[in-house]
């Protein structure tokens, strides 16, 4: 990529850093983009800068126990104890600015690529990815810092929307409803532009049509739009509906970027600071029944405790994979009252996760469940299948918001049923830079 510094962007960064600290974005390596490779470089910067927030979300759930003897425990204990109001100064802060840094690059692509390059298949693909990355960053910000979408919540505070580079813009949070209007519009534009159905292994951190449909399915699931979530999942699975069969010797972990079911391998869901300061909770381990092959594949014993095998290196980055879509369809069909279809998708997944004998027993038990019991079974399956992939916190937040108790360093703290802390407080640094966040 060219090394010519884009003067206007330096001025923008300087102004944001010195005069207007609403975001305080200081992008590096900004250039005058003039070729397809330049614009590919910009969108790659957006991907590379996307934060590893989901790893820290796992500490807030019932998935992990904090290892007090770890050198990283001091930096994660307040996350583990949901102390967002006045954490220790050494505590790792939840990301905020990193999302907007990622969005900054997408805005650069969206605002200038047409003028520089016109339109062709490669250009359209890059621009489509930029729209989808902008949508995904805003979507994740909402999941962290806002209430769950509903008709009654649409007017509540959402997140600041960044859709252009404007030095005079004040980043006042939009409402949840307004935030989703922008997200859905970006998703529609981005998906229409994409020319790649499915990214090749090694570059499948990028958006494809398959990933765009998977994202749409998750967005609609979190919004409670069950049929729309099913329709989007079916479009993604129509491109590739494979699942990893854990009964096959030597099979890859399902969240391996080379696995048959990986859709998009973008996000770091298990960073070293979390892996080295935690163990798998007994509550999670005990949720796996006899004959469930995942317990032995997803975790391993370390001394008297268990640790995860699902992360720790980039090959286990994951944002979307097929098992998630199967479970989304099972959940949505239950919620629509179509238990037969729900059982079909749940059964397909379990066949690839249980021994043959255990699978036969699971199918028999599931067939006898009431609708309410089947919904609980699907949500339990999400807990087991998607463990430590950063989705458990969102699932708890959007469903039952149960009470969870954590103990650490002589303190026992309970996240109460429907606790307000299910909506994470903006980091203090972000509030200091932008007091409008609390309006």
GROMACS .gro file of C-alpha atoms in nm:
model
  439
    1UNK     CA    1   0.000   0.000   0.000
    2UNK     CA    2   0.120   0.351  -0.075
    3UNK     CA    3   0.305   0.532   0.205
    4UNK     CA    4   0.170   0.875   0.113
    5UNK     CA    5   0.015   1.026   0.424
    6UNK     CA    6  -0.331   1.162   0.371
    7UNK     CA    7  -0.298   1.516   0.511
    8UNK     CA    8  -0.667   1.564   0.568
    9UNK     CA    9  -0.683   1.251   0.778
   10UNK     CA   10  -0.392   1.363   0.993
   11UNK     CA   11  -0.574   1.692   1.049
   12UNK     CA   12  -0.890   1.501   1.139
   13UNK     CA   13  -0.706   1.281   1.385
   14UNK     CA   14  -0.531   1.582   1.535
   15UNK     CA   15  -0.854   1.772   1.577
   16UNK     CA   16  -1.024   1.476   1.738
   17UNK     CA   17  -0.730   1.428   1.972
   18UNK     CA   18  -0.682   1.789   2.078
   19UNK     CA   19  -1.011   1.976   2.043
   20UNK     CA   20  -1.299   1.734   2.024
   21UNK     CA   21  -1.256   1.429   2.244
   22UNK     CA   22  -1.595   1.280   2.176
   23UNK     CA   23  -1.422   0.982   2.015
   24UNK     CA   24  -1.050   1.071   2.023
   25UNK     CA   25  -0.981   0.848   1.721
   26UNK     CA   26  -0.623   0.849   1.604
   27UNK     CA   27  -0.596   0.610   1.308
   28UNK     CA   28  -0.251   0.504   1.198
   29UNK     CA   29  -0.119   0.427   0.854
   30UNK     CA   30  -0.388   0.632   0.682
   31UNK     CA   31  -0.310   0.683   0.312
   32UNK     CA   32  -0.456   0.833   0.003
   33UNK     CA   33  -0.652   0.530  -0.125
   34UNK     CA   34  -0.646   0.512  -0.502
   35UNK     CA   35  -0.639   0.142  -0.596
   36UNK     CA   36  -0.831  -0.173  -0.513
   37UNK     CA   37  -0.542  -0.290  -0.296
   38UNK     CA   38  -0.547   0.041  -0.105
   39UNK     CA   39  -0.915   0.004  -0.026
   40UNK     CA   40  -0.868  -0.361   0.061
   41UNK     CA   41  -0.601  -0.243   0.303
   42UNK     CA   42  -0.844   0.002   0.465
   43UNK     CA   43  -1.113  -0.258   0.522
   44UNK     CA   44  -0.849  -0.502   0.648
   45UNK     CA   45  -0.752  -0.239   0.907
   46UNK     CA   46  -1.116  -0.238   1.017
   47UNK     CA   47  -1.111  -0.615   1.060
   48UNK     CA   48  -0.776  -0.621   1.239
   49UNK     CA   49  -0.879  -0.349   1.482
   50UNK     CA   50  -1.206  -0.511   1.583
   51UNK     CA   51  -1.198  -0.556   1.964
   52UNK     CA   52  -1.183  -0.880   2.164
   53UNK     CA   53  -1.471  -0.784   2.393
   54UNK     CA   54  -1.643  -1.121   2.383
   55UNK     CA   55  -1.358  -1.284   2.571
   56UNK     CA   56  -1.425  -1.055   2.866
   57UNK     CA   57  -1.801  -1.111   2.842
   58UNK     CA   58  -1.743  -1.477   2.930
   59UNK     CA   59  -1.615  -1.365   3.271
   60UNK     CA   60  -1.956  -1.210   3.345
   61UNK     CA   61  -2.143  -1.535   3.284
   62UNK     CA   62  -2.181  -1.874   3.452
   63UNK     CA   63  -1.910  -2.023   3.226
   64UNK     CA   64  -1.592  -1.941   3.421
   65UNK     CA   65  -1.436  -1.931   3.767
   66UNK     CA   66  -1.165  -1.676   3.841
   67UNK     CA   67  -0.824  -1.822   3.929
   68UNK     CA   68  -0.712  -1.599   4.216
   69UNK     CA   69  -0.354  -1.724   4.192
   70UNK     CA   70  -0.317  -1.596   3.837
   71UNK     CA   71  -0.109  -1.287   3.769
   72UNK     CA   72  -0.392  -1.161   3.547
   73UNK     CA   73  -0.663  -1.201   3.812
   74UNK     CA   74  -0.610  -0.849   3.947
   75UNK     CA   75  -0.694  -0.707   3.604
   76UNK     CA   76  -1.008  -0.918   3.556
   77UNK     CA   77  -1.157  -0.957   3.905
   78UNK     CA   78  -1.380  -0.650   3.878
   79UNK     CA   79  -1.513  -0.773   3.545
   80UNK     CA   80  -1.585  -1.108   3.712
   81UNK     CA   81  -1.766  -0.931   3.998
   82UNK     CA   82  -1.964  -0.697   3.767
   83UNK     CA   83  -1.800  -0.393   3.926
   84UNK     CA   84  -1.839  -0.153   3.636
   85UNK     CA   85  -1.909   0.155   3.847
   86UNK     CA   86  -1.575   0.192   4.029
   87UNK     CA   87  -1.332  -0.076   3.914
   88UNK     CA   88  -0.970  -0.096   4.019
   89UNK     CA   89  -0.758   0.129   3.793
   90UNK     CA   90  -0.572  -0.178   3.666
   91UNK     CA   91  -0.893  -0.344   3.544
   92UNK     CA   92  -0.912  -0.414   3.172
   93UNK     CA   93  -1.171  -0.172   3.034
   94UNK     CA   94  -1.444  -0.291   2.802
   95UNK     CA   95  -1.374  -0.157   2.455
   96UNK     CA   96  -1.554   0.145   2.325
   97UNK     CA   97  -1.314   0.353   2.117
   98UNK     CA   98  -1.187   0.043   1.933
   99UNK     CA   99  -1.529  -0.005   1.775
  100UNK     CA  100  -1.522   0.348   1.638
  101UNK     CA  101  -1.167   0.307   1.513
  102UNK     CA  102  -1.293   0.007   1.318
  103UNK     CA  103  -1.590   0.210   1.193
  104UNK     CA  104  -1.358   0.494   1.090
  105UNK     CA  105  -1.199   0.276   0.823
  106UNK     CA  106  -1.536   0.159   0.693
  107UNK     CA  107  -1.648   0.520   0.659
  108UNK     CA  108  -1.334   0.595   0.461
  109UNK     CA  109  -1.414   0.316   0.218
  110UNK     CA  110  -1.782   0.399   0.184
  111UNK     CA  111  -1.726   0.771   0.131
  112UNK     CA  112  -1.445   0.756  -0.125
  113UNK     CA  113  -1.435   0.426  -0.312
  114UNK     CA  114  -1.695   0.517  -0.576
  115UNK     CA  115  -1.519   0.840  -0.666
  116UNK     CA  116  -1.179   0.671  -0.693
  117UNK     CA  117  -1.267   0.341  -0.858
  118UNK     CA  118  -1.621   0.340  -0.991
  119UNK     CA  119  -1.788   0.000  -0.977
  120UNK     CA  120  -1.681  -0.355  -1.055
  121UNK     CA  121  -1.712  -0.689  -0.878
  122UNK     CA  122  -1.405  -0.639  -0.658
  123UNK     CA  123  -1.497  -0.282  -0.565
  124UNK     CA  124  -1.855  -0.379  -0.486
  125UNK     CA  125  -1.732  -0.660  -0.261
  126UNK     CA  126  -1.503  -0.429  -0.064
  127UNK     CA  127  -1.774  -0.164  -0.027
  128UNK     CA  128  -2.027  -0.429   0.078
  129UNK     CA  129  -1.788  -0.553   0.347
  130UNK     CA  130  -1.746  -0.197   0.472
  131UNK     CA  131  -2.122  -0.148   0.514
  132UNK     CA  132  -2.150  -0.480   0.697
  133UNK     CA  133  -1.854  -0.411   0.925
  134UNK     CA  134  -2.003  -0.074   1.015
  135UNK     CA  135  -2.333  -0.243   1.093
  136UNK     CA  136  -2.168  -0.517   1.296
  137UNK     CA  137  -1.965  -0.273   1.506
  138UNK     CA  138  -2.276  -0.070   1.591
  139UNK     CA  139  -2.467  -0.393   1.662
  140UNK     CA  140  -2.203  -0.509   1.909
  141UNK     CA  141  -2.199  -0.168   2.076
  142UNK     CA  142  -2.575  -0.198   2.125
  143UNK     CA  143  -2.542  -0.547   2.270
  144UNK     CA  144  -2.291  -0.423   2.524
  145UNK     CA  145  -2.417  -0.082   2.628
  146UNK     CA  146  -2.791  -0.074   2.560
  147UNK     CA  147  -3.108  -0.256   2.651
  148UNK     CA  148  -3.241  -0.543   2.441
  149UNK     CA  149  -3.461  -0.428   2.155
  150UNK     CA  150  -3.838  -0.445   2.196
  151UNK     CA  151  -4.132  -0.229   2.101
  152UNK     CA  152  -4.132  -0.075   2.448
  153UNK     CA  153  -3.753  -0.024   2.455
  154UNK     CA  154  -3.707   0.133   2.110
  155UNK     CA  155  -3.708   0.485   2.253
  156UNK     CA  156  -3.442   0.416   2.515
  157UNK     CA  157  -3.081   0.526   2.479
  158UNK     CA  158  -2.889   0.337   2.217
  159UNK     CA  159  -2.536   0.419   2.102
  160UNK     CA  160  -2.369   0.702   1.908
  161UNK     CA  161  -2.385   0.641   1.535
  162UNK     CA  162  -2.081   0.713   1.322
  163UNK     CA  163  -2.160   0.716   0.951
  164UNK     CA  164  -1.935   0.992   0.824
  165UNK     CA  165  -1.613   1.174   0.904
  166UNK     CA  166  -1.724   1.508   1.048
  167UNK     CA  167  -1.506   1.706   1.288
  168UNK     CA  168  -1.806   1.903   1.413
  169UNK     CA  169  -2.024   1.601   1.488
  170UNK     CA  170  -2.131   1.550   1.848
  171UNK     CA  171  -2.162   1.184   1.928
  172UNK     CA  172  -2.489   1.186   2.118
  173UNK     CA  173  -2.641   0.838   2.151
  174UNK     CA  174  -2.927   0.765   1.917
  175UNK     CA  175  -3.223   0.569   2.049
  176UNK     CA  176  -3.223   0.192   2.026
  177UNK     CA  177  -3.479   0.213   1.748
  178UNK     CA  178  -3.276   0.470   1.554
  179UNK     CA  179  -2.960   0.264   1.602
  180UNK     CA  180  -3.126  -0.040   1.451
  181UNK     CA  181  -3.262   0.161   1.158
  182UNK     CA  182  -2.900   0.245   1.069
  183UNK     CA  183  -2.776  -0.109   1.129
  184UNK     CA  184  -3.047  -0.268   0.916
  185UNK     CA  185  -2.997  -0.014   0.637
  186UNK     CA  186  -2.622  -0.082   0.630
  187UNK     CA  187  -2.684  -0.456   0.627
  188UNK     CA  188  -2.922  -0.426   0.333
  189UNK     CA  189  -2.684  -0.209   0.133
  190UNK     CA  190  -2.383  -0.424   0.214
  191UNK     CA  191  -2.546  -0.755   0.135
  192UNK     CA  192  -2.672  -0.627  -0.201
  193UNK     CA  193  -2.317  -0.531  -0.300
  194UNK     CA  194  -2.140  -0.854  -0.205
  195UNK     CA  195  -2.013  -1.070  -0.489
  196UNK     CA  196  -1.849  -1.350  -0.285
  197UNK     CA  197  -2.081  -1.626  -0.165
  198UNK     CA  198  -1.835  -1.786   0.078
  199UNK     CA  199  -1.484  -1.675   0.167
  200UNK     CA  200  -1.192  -1.917   0.128
  201UNK     CA  201  -1.022  -2.056   0.436
  202UNK     CA  202  -0.759  -1.813   0.550
  203UNK     CA  203  -0.953  -1.505   0.443
  204UNK     CA  204  -1.280  -1.609   0.603
  205UNK     CA  205  -1.244  -1.331   0.857
  206UNK     CA  206  -1.405  -1.123   0.581
  207UNK     CA  207  -1.775  -1.083   0.516
  208UNK     CA  208  -1.935  -1.297   0.246
  209UNK     CA  209  -2.298  -1.346   0.148
  210UNK     CA  210  -2.303  -1.649   0.377
  211UNK     CA  211  -2.175  -1.437   0.667
  212UNK     CA  212  -2.411  -1.149   0.588
  213UNK     CA  213  -2.710  -1.382   0.607
  214UNK     CA  214  -2.576  -1.531   0.932
  215UNK     CA  215  -2.542  -1.184   1.079
  216UNK     CA  216  -2.896  -1.099   0.971
  217UNK     CA  217  -3.020  -1.413   1.141
  218UNK     CA  218  -2.855  -1.314   1.469
  219UNK     CA  219  -2.979  -0.955   1.451
  220UNK     CA  220  -3.337  -1.073   1.398
  221UNK     CA  221  -3.302  -1.332   1.675
  222UNK     CA  222  -3.192  -1.067   1.922
  223UNK     CA  223  -3.478  -0.843   1.809
  224UNK     CA  224  -3.733  -1.122   1.865
  225UNK     CA  225  -3.820  -1.144   1.496
  226UNK     CA  226  -3.841  -1.520   1.477
  227UNK     CA  227  -3.950  -1.579   1.117
  228UNK     CA  228  -3.702  -1.326   0.982
  229UNK     CA  229  -3.424  -1.499   1.176
  230UNK     CA  230  -3.526  -1.834   1.024
  231UNK     CA  231  -3.541  -1.695   0.671
  232UNK     CA  232  -3.192  -1.543   0.698
  233UNK     CA  233  -3.046  -1.860   0.850
  234UNK     CA  234  -3.187  -2.066   0.564
  235UNK     CA  235  -3.020  -1.838   0.310
  236UNK     CA  236  -2.685  -1.885   0.481
  237UNK     CA  237  -2.727  -2.262   0.514
  238UNK     CA  238  -2.828  -2.285   0.147
  239UNK     CA  239  -2.469  -2.190   0.063
  240UNK     CA  240  -2.316  -2.437   0.311
  241UNK     CA  241  -2.505  -2.637   0.574
  242UNK     CA  242  -2.225  -2.868   0.690
  243UNK     CA  243  -2.156  -2.953   1.054
  244UNK     CA  244  -1.844  -3.104   1.208
  245UNK     CA  245  -1.909  -3.462   1.320
  246UNK     CA  246  -1.725  -3.509   1.649
  247UNK     CA  247  -1.772  -3.887   1.614
  248UNK     CA  248  -1.512  -3.883   1.336
  249UNK     CA  249  -1.158  -3.940   1.457
  250UNK     CA  250  -0.934  -3.639   1.400
  251UNK     CA  251  -1.224  -3.401   1.336
  252UNK     CA  252  -1.147  -3.032   1.382
  253UNK     CA  253  -1.309  -2.830   1.656
  254UNK     CA  254  -1.623  -2.668   1.514
  255UNK     CA  255  -1.485  -2.319   1.582
  256UNK     CA  256  -1.158  -2.387   1.399
  257UNK     CA  257  -1.130  -2.150   1.103
  258UNK     CA  258  -1.076  -2.449   0.873
  259UNK     CA  259  -1.374  -2.647   0.998
  260UNK     CA  260  -1.654  -2.735   0.758
  261UNK     CA  261  -1.905  -2.525   0.948
  262UNK     CA  262  -1.707  -2.203   0.999
  263UNK     CA  263  -1.874  -1.903   0.838
  264UNK     CA  264  -1.671  -1.608   0.960
  265UNK     CA  265  -1.356  -1.637   1.173
  266UNK     CA  266  -1.310  -1.277   1.286
  267UNK     CA  267  -1.335  -1.226   1.661
  268UNK     CA  268  -1.087  -1.326   1.930
  269UNK     CA  269  -1.313  -1.492   2.186
  270UNK     CA  270  -1.045  -1.622   2.424
  271UNK     CA  271  -0.755  -1.383   2.485
  272UNK     CA  272  -0.456  -1.479   2.705
  273UNK     CA  273  -0.554  -1.251   2.994
  274UNK     CA  274  -0.882  -1.438   3.036
  275UNK     CA  275  -0.751  -1.786   2.961
  276UNK     CA  276  -0.472  -1.757   3.219
  277UNK     CA  277  -0.696  -1.616   3.492
  278UNK     CA  278  -0.991  -1.854   3.480
  279UNK     CA  279  -1.111  -2.214   3.488
  280UNK     CA  280  -1.426  -2.372   3.348
  281UNK     CA  281  -1.710  -2.353   3.600
  282UNK     CA  282  -1.860  -2.674   3.740
  283UNK     CA  283  -2.201  -2.544   3.629
  284UNK     CA  284  -2.090  -2.550   3.267
  285UNK     CA  285  -1.909  -2.884   3.291
  286UNK     CA  286  -2.208  -3.047   3.463
  287UNK     CA  287  -2.440  -2.937   3.183
  288UNK     CA  288  -2.287  -3.198   2.949
  289UNK     CA  289  -2.458  -3.536   2.983
  290UNK     CA  290  -2.306  -3.881   2.933
  291UNK     CA  291  -2.218  -3.944   2.570
  292UNK     CA  292  -2.182  -3.575   2.485
  293UNK     CA  293  -1.855  -3.562   2.294
  294UNK     CA  294  -1.812  -3.189   2.342
  295UNK     CA  295  -1.701  -3.212   2.704
  296UNK     CA  296  -1.389  -3.404   2.605
  297UNK     CA  297  -1.324  -3.198   2.293
  298UNK     CA  298  -1.396  -2.848   2.421
  299UNK     CA  299  -1.219  -2.877   2.757
  300UNK     CA  300  -0.923  -3.051   2.918
  301UNK     CA  301  -0.814  -3.114   3.275
  302UNK     CA  302  -0.544  -2.889   3.421
  303UNK     CA  303  -0.449  -2.998   3.770
  304UNK     CA  304  -0.775  -3.022   3.959
  305UNK     CA  305  -0.963  -2.794   3.722
  306UNK     CA  306  -1.059  -2.769   3.354
  307UNK     CA  307  -0.954  -2.519   3.089
  308UNK     CA  308  -1.090  -2.446   2.742
  309UNK     CA  309  -0.950  -2.587   2.420
  310UNK     CA  310  -1.164  -2.357   2.207
  311UNK     CA  311  -0.937  -2.053   2.203
  312UNK     CA  312  -0.590  -1.920   2.265
  313UNK     CA  313  -0.481  -1.871   1.906
  314UNK     CA  314  -0.613  -1.703   1.594
  315UNK     CA  315  -0.726  -2.027   1.434
  316UNK     CA  316  -1.014  -2.031   1.687
  317UNK     CA  317  -1.141  -1.682   1.610
  318UNK     CA  318  -1.514  -1.701   1.545
  319UNK     CA  319  -1.808  -1.474   1.477
  320UNK     CA  320  -2.054  -1.703   1.296
  321UNK     CA  321  -2.071  -2.077   1.232
  322UNK     CA  322  -2.339  -2.322   1.121
  323UNK     CA  323  -2.417  -2.477   1.459
  324UNK     CA  324  -2.528  -2.134   1.577
  325UNK     CA  325  -2.771  -2.115   1.284
  326UNK     CA  326  -2.914  -2.460   1.354
  327UNK     CA  327  -2.979  -2.354   1.713
  328UNK     CA  328  -3.127  -2.022   1.603
  329UNK     CA  329  -3.372  -2.205   1.379
  330UNK     CA  330  -3.459  -2.453   1.654
  331UNK     CA  331  -3.525  -2.169   1.900
  332UNK     CA  332  -3.728  -1.962   1.659
  333UNK     CA  333  -3.942  -2.254   1.549
  334UNK     CA  334  -4.021  -2.335   1.913
  335UNK     CA  335  -4.116  -1.975   1.979
  336UNK     CA  336  -4.345  -1.987   1.673
  337UNK     CA  337  -4.505  -2.307   1.804
  338UNK     CA  338  -4.363  -2.534   1.532
  339UNK     CA  339  -4.202  -2.797   1.754
  340UNK     CA  340  -4.164  -3.050   1.472
  341UNK     CA  341  -3.929  -2.821   1.279
  342UNK     CA  342  -3.750  -2.724   1.599
  343UNK     CA  343  -3.684  -3.089   1.681
  344UNK     CA  344  -3.552  -3.148   1.329
  345UNK     CA  345  -3.277  -2.888   1.354
  346UNK     CA  346  -3.195  -2.975   1.714
  347UNK     CA  347  -3.165  -3.343   1.619
  348UNK     CA  348  -2.929  -3.275   1.327
  349UNK     CA  349  -2.691  -3.088   1.556
  350UNK     CA  350  -2.703  -3.349   1.832
  351UNK     CA  351  -2.632  -3.630   1.588
  352UNK     CA  352  -2.294  -3.465   1.524
  353UNK     CA  353  -2.218  -3.401   1.892
  354UNK     CA  354  -2.323  -3.719   2.076
  355UNK     CA  355  -2.225  -4.083   2.053
  356UNK     CA  356  -2.479  -4.294   1.863
  357UNK     CA  357  -2.628  -4.446   2.179
  358UNK     CA  358  -2.649  -4.113   2.359
  359UNK     CA  359  -2.801  -3.949   2.052
  360UNK     CA  360  -3.080  -4.208   2.037
  361UNK     CA  361  -3.164  -4.135   2.400
  362UNK     CA  362  -3.156  -3.758   2.342
  363UNK     CA  363  -3.398  -3.783   2.049
  364UNK     CA  364  -3.640  -3.989   2.253
  365UNK     CA  365  -3.633  -3.749   2.547
  366UNK     CA  366  -3.667  -3.439   2.329
  367UNK     CA  367  -3.971  -3.584   2.150
  368UNK     CA  368  -4.159  -3.602   2.480
  369UNK     CA  369  -4.098  -3.244   2.588
  370UNK     CA  370  -4.364  -2.978   2.611
  371UNK     CA  371  -4.316  -2.657   2.414
  372UNK     CA  372  -4.182  -2.475   2.719
  373UNK     CA  373  -3.950  -2.763   2.804
  374UNK     CA  374  -3.826  -2.779   2.445
  375UNK     CA  375  -3.738  -2.409   2.452
  376UNK     CA  376  -3.538  -2.470   2.770
  377UNK     CA  377  -3.365  -2.764   2.599
  378UNK     CA  378  -3.268  -2.549   2.300
  379UNK     CA  379  -3.130  -2.274   2.523
  380UNK     CA  380  -2.934  -2.535   2.718
  381UNK     CA  381  -2.795  -2.661   2.390
  382UNK     CA  382  -2.682  -2.308   2.305
  383UNK     CA  383  -2.502  -2.296   2.640
  384UNK     CA  384  -2.321  -2.623   2.567
  385UNK     CA  385  -2.248  -2.578   2.199
  386UNK     CA  386  -2.146  -2.212   2.197
  387UNK     CA  387  -1.957  -2.217   2.527
  388UNK     CA  388  -1.685  -1.952   2.556
  389UNK     CA  389  -1.757  -1.803   2.214
  390UNK     CA  390  -1.880  -1.480   2.369
  391UNK     CA  391  -2.252  -1.535   2.310
  392UNK     CA  392  -2.359  -1.664   2.652
  393UNK     CA  393  -2.384  -1.315   2.804
  394UNK     CA  394  -2.607  -1.199   2.519
  395UNK     CA  395  -2.825  -1.509   2.551
  396UNK     CA  396  -2.870  -1.453   2.925
  397UNK     CA  397  -2.942  -1.084   2.869
  398UNK     CA  398  -3.205  -1.138   2.600
  399UNK     CA  399  -3.386  -1.427   2.773
  400UNK     CA  400  -3.421  -1.491   3.148
  401UNK     CA  401  -3.153  -1.265   3.300
  402UNK     CA  402  -3.098  -1.512   3.586
  403UNK     CA  403  -2.923  -1.447   3.915
  404UNK     CA  404  -2.553  -1.545   3.908
  405UNK     CA  405  -2.319  -1.553   4.207
  406UNK     CA  406  -1.941  -1.509   4.183
  407UNK     CA  407  -1.689  -1.524   4.466
  408UNK     CA  408  -1.336  -1.389   4.447
  409UNK     CA  409  -1.070  -1.250   4.682
  410UNK     CA  410  -1.297  -1.286   4.985
  411UNK     CA  411  -1.595  -1.119   4.820
  412UNK     CA  412  -1.921  -1.283   4.716
  413UNK     CA  413  -2.133  -1.082   4.475
  414UNK     CA  414  -2.466  -1.173   4.319
  415UNK     CA  415  -2.593  -1.042   3.990
  416UNK     CA  416  -2.961  -1.037   4.076
  417UNK     CA  417  -3.245  -1.156   3.855
  418UNK     CA  418  -3.305  -0.880   3.596
  419UNK     CA  419  -3.010  -0.686   3.737
  420UNK     CA  420  -2.948  -0.345   3.572
  421UNK     CA  421  -2.586  -0.457   3.526
  422UNK     CA  422  -2.699  -0.677   3.239
  423UNK     CA  423  -2.656  -0.348   3.051
  424UNK     CA  424  -2.287  -0.269   3.083
  425UNK     CA  425  -2.187   0.083   3.185
  426UNK     CA  426  -1.983   0.281   2.934
  427UNK     CA  427  -1.611   0.285   3.027
  428UNK     CA  428  -1.524   0.588   3.241
  429UNK     CA  429  -1.268   0.707   2.989
  430UNK     CA  430  -1.535   0.714   2.720
  431UNK     CA  431  -1.768   0.909   2.951
  432UNK     CA  432  -1.491   1.155   3.037
  433UNK     CA  433  -1.426   1.214   2.667
  434UNK     CA  434  -1.794   1.234   2.580
  435UNK     CA  435  -2.035   1.334   2.861
  436UNK     CA  436  -2.317   1.306   2.605
  437UNK     CA  437  -2.301   0.928   2.650
  438UNK     CA  438  -2.505   0.960   2.969
  439UNK     CA  439  -2.778   1.175   2.813
   0.00000   0.00000   0.00000
